[in-house]
PDB file of C-alpha atoms and ligand atoms in Angstrom:
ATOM      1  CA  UNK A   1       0.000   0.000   0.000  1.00  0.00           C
ATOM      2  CA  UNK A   2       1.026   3.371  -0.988  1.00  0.00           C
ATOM      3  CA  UNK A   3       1.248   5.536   2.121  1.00  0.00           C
ATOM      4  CA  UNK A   4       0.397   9.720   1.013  1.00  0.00           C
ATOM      5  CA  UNK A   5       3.559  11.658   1.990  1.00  0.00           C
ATOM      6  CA  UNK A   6       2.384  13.860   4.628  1.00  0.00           C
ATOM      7  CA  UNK A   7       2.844  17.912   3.151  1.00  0.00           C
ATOM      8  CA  UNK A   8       4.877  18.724   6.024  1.00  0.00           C
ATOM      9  CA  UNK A   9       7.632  16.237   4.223  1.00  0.00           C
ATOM     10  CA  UNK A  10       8.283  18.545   1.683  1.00  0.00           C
ATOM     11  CA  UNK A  11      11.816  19.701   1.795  1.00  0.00           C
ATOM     12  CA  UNK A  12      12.083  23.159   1.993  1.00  0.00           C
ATOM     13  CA  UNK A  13      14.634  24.358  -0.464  1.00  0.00           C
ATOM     14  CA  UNK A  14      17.221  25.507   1.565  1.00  0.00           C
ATOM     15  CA  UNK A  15      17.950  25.591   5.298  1.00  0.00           C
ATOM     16  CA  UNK A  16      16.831  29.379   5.399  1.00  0.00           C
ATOM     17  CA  UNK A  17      15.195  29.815   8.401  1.00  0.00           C
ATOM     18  CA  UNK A  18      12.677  31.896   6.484  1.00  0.00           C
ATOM     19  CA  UNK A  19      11.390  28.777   5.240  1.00  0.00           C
ATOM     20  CA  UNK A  20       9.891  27.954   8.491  1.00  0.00           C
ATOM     21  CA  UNK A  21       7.798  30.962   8.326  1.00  0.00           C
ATOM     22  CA  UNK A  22       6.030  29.896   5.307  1.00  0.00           C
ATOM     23  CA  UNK A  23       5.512  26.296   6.188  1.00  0.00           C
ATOM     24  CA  UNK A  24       4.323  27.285   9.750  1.00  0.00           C
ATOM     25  CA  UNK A  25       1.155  29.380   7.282  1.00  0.00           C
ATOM     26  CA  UNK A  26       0.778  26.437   5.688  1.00  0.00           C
ATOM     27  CA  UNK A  27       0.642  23.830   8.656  1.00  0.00           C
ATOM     28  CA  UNK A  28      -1.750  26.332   9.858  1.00  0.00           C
ATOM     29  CA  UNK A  29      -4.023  25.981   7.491  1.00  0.00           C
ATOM     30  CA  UNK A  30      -3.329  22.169   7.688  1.00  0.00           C
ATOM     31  CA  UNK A  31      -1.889  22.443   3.725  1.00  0.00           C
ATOM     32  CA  UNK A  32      -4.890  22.934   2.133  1.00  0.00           C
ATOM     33  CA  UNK A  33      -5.140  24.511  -0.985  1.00  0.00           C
ATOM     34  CA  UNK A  34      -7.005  27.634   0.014  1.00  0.00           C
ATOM     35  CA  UNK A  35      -4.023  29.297   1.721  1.00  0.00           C
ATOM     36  CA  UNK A  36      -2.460  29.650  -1.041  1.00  0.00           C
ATOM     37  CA  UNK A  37      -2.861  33.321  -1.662  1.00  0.00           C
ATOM     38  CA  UNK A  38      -2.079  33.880   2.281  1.00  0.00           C
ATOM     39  CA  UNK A  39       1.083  31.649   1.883  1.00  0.00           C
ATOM     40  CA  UNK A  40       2.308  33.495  -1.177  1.00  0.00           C
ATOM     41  CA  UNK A  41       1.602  36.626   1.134  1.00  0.00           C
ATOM     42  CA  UNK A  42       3.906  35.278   3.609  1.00  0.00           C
ATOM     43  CA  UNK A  43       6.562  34.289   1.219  1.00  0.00           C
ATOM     44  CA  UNK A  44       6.911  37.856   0.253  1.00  0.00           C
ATOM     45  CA  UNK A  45       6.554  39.406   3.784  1.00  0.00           C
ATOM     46  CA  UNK A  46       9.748  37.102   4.196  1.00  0.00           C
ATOM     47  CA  UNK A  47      11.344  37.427   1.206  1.00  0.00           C
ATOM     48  CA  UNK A  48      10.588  40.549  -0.317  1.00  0.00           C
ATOM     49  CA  UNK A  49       9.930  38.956  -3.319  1.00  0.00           C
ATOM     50  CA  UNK A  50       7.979  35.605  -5.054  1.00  0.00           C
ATOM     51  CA  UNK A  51      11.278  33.584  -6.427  1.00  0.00           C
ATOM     52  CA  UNK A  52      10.562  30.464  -8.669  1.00  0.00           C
ATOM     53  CA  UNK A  53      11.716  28.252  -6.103  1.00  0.00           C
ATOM     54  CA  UNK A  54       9.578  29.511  -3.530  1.00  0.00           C
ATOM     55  CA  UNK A  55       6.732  29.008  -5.770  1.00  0.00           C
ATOM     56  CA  UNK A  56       7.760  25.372  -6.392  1.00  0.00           C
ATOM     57  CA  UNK A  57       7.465  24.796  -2.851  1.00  0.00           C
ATOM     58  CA  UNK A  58       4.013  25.944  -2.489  1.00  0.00           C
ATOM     59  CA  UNK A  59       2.815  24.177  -4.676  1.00  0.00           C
ATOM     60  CA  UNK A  60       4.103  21.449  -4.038  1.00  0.00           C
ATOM     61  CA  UNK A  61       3.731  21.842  -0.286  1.00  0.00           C
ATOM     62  CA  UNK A  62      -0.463  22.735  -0.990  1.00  0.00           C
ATOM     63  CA  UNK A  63      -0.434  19.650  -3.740  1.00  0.00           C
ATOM     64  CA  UNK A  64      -1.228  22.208  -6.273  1.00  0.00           C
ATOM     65  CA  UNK A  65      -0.262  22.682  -9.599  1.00  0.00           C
ATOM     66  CA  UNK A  66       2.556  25.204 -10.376  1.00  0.00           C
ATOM     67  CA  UNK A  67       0.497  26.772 -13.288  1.00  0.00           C
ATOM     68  CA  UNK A  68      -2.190  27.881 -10.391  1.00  0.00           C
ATOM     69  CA  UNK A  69       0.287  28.933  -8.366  1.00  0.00           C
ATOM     70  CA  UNK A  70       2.208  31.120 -10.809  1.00  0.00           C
ATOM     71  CA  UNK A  71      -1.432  32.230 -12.072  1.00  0.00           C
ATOM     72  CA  UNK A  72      -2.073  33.600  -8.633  1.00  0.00           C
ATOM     73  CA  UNK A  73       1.374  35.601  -8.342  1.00  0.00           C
ATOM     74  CA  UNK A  74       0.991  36.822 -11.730  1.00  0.00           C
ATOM     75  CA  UNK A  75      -2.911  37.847 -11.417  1.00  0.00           C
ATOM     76  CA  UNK A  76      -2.612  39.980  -8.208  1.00  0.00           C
ATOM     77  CA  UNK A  77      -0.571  43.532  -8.222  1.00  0.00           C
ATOM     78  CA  UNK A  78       0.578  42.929  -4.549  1.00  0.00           C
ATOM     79  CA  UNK A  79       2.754  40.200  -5.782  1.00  0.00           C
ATOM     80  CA  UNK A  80       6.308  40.781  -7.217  1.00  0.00           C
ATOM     81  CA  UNK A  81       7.708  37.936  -8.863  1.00  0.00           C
ATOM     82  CA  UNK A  82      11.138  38.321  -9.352  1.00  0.00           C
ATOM     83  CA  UNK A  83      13.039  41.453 -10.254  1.00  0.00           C
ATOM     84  CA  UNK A  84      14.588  42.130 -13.284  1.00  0.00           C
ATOM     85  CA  UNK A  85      17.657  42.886 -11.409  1.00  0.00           C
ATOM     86  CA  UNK A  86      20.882  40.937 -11.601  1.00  0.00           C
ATOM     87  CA  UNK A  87      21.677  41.231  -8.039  1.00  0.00           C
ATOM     88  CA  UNK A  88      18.944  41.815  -5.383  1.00  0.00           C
ATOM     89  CA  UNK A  89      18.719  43.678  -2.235  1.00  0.00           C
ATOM     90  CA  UNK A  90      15.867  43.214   0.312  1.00  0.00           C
ATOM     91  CA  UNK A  91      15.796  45.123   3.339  1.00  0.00           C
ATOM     92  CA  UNK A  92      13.833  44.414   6.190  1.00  0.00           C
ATOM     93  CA  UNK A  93      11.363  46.955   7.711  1.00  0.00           C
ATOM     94  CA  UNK A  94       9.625  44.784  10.012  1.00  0.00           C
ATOM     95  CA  UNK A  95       9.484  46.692  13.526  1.00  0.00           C
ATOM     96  CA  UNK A  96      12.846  45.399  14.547  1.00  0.00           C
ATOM     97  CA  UNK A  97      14.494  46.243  11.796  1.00  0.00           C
ATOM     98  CA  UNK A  98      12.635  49.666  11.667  1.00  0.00           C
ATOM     99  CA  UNK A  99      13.343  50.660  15.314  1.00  0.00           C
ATOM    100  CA  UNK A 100      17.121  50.375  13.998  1.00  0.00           C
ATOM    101  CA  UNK A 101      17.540  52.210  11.316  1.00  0.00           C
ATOM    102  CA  UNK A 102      16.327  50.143   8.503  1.00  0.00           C
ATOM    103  CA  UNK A 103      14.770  53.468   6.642  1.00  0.00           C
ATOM    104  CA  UNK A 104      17.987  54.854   7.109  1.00  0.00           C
ATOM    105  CA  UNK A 105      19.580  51.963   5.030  1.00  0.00           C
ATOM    106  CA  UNK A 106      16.282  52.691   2.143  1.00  0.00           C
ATOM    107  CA  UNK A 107      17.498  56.485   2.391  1.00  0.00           C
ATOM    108  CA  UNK A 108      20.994  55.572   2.087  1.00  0.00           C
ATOM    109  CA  UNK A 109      20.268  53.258  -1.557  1.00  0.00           C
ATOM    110  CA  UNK A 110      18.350  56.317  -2.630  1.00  0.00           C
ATOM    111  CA  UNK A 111      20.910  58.784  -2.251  1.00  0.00           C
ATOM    112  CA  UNK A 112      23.583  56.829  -3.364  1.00  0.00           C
ATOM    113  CA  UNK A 113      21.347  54.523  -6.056  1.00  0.00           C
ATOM    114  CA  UNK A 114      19.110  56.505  -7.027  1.00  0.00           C
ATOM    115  CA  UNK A 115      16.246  54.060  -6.628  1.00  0.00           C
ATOM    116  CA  UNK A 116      13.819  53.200  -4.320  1.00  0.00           C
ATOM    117  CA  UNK A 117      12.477  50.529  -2.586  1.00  0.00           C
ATOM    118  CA  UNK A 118      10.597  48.122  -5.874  1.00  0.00           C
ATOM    119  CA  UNK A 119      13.111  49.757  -8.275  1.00  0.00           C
ATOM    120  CA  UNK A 120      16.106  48.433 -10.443  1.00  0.00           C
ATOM    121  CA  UNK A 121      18.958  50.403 -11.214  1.00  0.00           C
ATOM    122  CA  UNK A 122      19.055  51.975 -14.916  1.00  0.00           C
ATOM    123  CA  UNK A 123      21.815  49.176 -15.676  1.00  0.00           C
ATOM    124  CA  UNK A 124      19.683  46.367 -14.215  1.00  0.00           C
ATOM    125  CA  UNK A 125      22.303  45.378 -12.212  1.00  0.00           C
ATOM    126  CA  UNK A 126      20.924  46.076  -8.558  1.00  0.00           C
ATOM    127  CA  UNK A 127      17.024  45.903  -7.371  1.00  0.00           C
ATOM    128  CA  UNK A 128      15.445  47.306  -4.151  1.00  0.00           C
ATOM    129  CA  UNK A 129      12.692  45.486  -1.963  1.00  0.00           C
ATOM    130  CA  UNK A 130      11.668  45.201   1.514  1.00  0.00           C
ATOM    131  CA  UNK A 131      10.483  42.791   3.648  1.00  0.00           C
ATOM    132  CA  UNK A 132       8.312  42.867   6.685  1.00  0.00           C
ATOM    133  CA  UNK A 133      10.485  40.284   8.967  1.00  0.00           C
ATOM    134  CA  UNK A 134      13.031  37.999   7.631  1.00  0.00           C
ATOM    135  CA  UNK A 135      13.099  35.970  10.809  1.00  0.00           C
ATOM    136  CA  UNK A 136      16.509  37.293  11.914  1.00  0.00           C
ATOM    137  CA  UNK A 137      15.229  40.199  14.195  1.00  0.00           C
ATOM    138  CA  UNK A 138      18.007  39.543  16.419  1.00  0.00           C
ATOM    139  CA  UNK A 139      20.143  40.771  13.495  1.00  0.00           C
ATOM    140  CA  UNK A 140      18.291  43.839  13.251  1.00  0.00           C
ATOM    141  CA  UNK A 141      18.832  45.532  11.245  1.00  0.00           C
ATOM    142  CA  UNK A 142      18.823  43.007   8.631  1.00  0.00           C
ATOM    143  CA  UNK A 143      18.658  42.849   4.761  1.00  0.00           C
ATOM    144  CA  UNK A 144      19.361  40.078   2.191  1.00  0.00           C
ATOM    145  CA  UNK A 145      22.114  40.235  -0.422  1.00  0.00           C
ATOM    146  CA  UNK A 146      21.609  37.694  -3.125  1.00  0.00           C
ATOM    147  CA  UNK A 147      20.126  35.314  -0.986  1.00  0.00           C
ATOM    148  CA  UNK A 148      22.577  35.923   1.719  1.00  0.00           C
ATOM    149  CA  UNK A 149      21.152  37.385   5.485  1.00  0.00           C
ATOM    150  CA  UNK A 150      23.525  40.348   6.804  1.00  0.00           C
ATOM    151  CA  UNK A 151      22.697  41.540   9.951  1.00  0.00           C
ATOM    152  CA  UNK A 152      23.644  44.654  11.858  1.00  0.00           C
ATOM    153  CA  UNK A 153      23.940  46.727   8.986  1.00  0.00           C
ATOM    154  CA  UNK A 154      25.277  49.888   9.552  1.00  0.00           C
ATOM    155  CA  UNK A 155      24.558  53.342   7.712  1.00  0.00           C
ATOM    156  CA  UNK A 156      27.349  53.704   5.333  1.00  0.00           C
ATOM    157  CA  UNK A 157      28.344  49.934   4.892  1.00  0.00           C
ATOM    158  CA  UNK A 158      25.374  48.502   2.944  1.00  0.00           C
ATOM    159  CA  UNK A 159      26.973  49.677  -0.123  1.00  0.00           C
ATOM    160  CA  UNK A 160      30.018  47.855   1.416  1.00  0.00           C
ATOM    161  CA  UNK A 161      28.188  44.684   1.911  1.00  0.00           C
ATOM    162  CA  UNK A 162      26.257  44.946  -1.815  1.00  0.00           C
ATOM    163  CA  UNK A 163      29.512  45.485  -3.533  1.00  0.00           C
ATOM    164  CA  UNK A 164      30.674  42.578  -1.662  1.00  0.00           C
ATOM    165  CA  UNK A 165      28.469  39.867  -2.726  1.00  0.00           C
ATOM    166  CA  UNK A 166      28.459  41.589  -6.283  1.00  0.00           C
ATOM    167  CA  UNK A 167      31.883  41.043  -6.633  1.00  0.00           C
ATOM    168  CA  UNK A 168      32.127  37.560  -5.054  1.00  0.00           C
ATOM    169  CA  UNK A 169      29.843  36.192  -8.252  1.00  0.00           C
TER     170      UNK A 169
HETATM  171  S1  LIG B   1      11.844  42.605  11.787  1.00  0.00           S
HETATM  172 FE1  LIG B   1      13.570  42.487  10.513  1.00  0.00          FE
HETATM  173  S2  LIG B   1      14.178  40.450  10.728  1.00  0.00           S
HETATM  174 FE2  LIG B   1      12.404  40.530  11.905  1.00  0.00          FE
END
């Protein structure tokens, strides 16, 4: 006999602790279906941003198909699939991050950048997001280079820390 594999035993793609934010939604909702459109909502409240993989995992996680899935991130304006950017910067304004100095750090892009947060740089190299807690409020204030969690950041370093990861590629 075929046993069902329980939705909970869907990997999640990466040991990101962020992860555990969206499956805890789903297990919530004890996987079904209809939280679909509040798990995609708490994929970008964590991420800043609706990557392919993520939506892989939804729909797998929800046993739906990825066509539905991408149909409901592409059909509703308060979803952002994936920036055109190269690189990607989210930074974290959840009340944490806020309280130290995370609109400092959007201030600082836009002064420097030029852009704001939801905008690409004219060369497409760089885009802005936020997020409303990446689960690292102990970090505060956090943002998320490439994939990559930096905490603490300072005014005057997050250029530092972009140009970093930029370069490392
Ligand atoms: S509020 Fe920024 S990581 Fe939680």
């Amino acid at each position: 006999m075929i046993m069902p594999v329980s939705a909970d035993k869907v990997p999640p793609p990466s040991d990101d602790k962020r992860w555990k934010i969206v499956s805890a939604t789903m297990r919530r909702h004890g996987y079904s279906p209809n939280a679909l459109i509040e798990t995609l909502h708490t994929v970008q409240e964590s991420f800043g941003f609706l990557e392919d993989e993520a939506l892989r995992f939804v729909a797998q996680s929800l046993s739906l198909p990825l066509s539905k899935v991408y149909g409901v991130a592409t059909f509703y304006h308060f979803f952002t699939l994936k920036p055109q950017g190269e690189h990607t910067c989210v930074v974290c304004t959840g009340t944490a991050c806020y309280i130290k100095g995370a609109k400092s750090l959007l201030d600082e892009l836009h002064q420097k950048l030029g852009v704001k947060a939801g905008e690409t740089t004219p060369d497409n190299k760089l885009s802005i997001l936020t997020a409303r807690c990446l689960g690292s409020c102990g970090l505060a204030p956090a943002v998320v280079i490439d994939g990559n969690v930096v905490g603490n950041v300072k005014t005057g370093q997050l250029l530092h820390h972009i140009e970093a990861q930029v370069n490392a590629k």
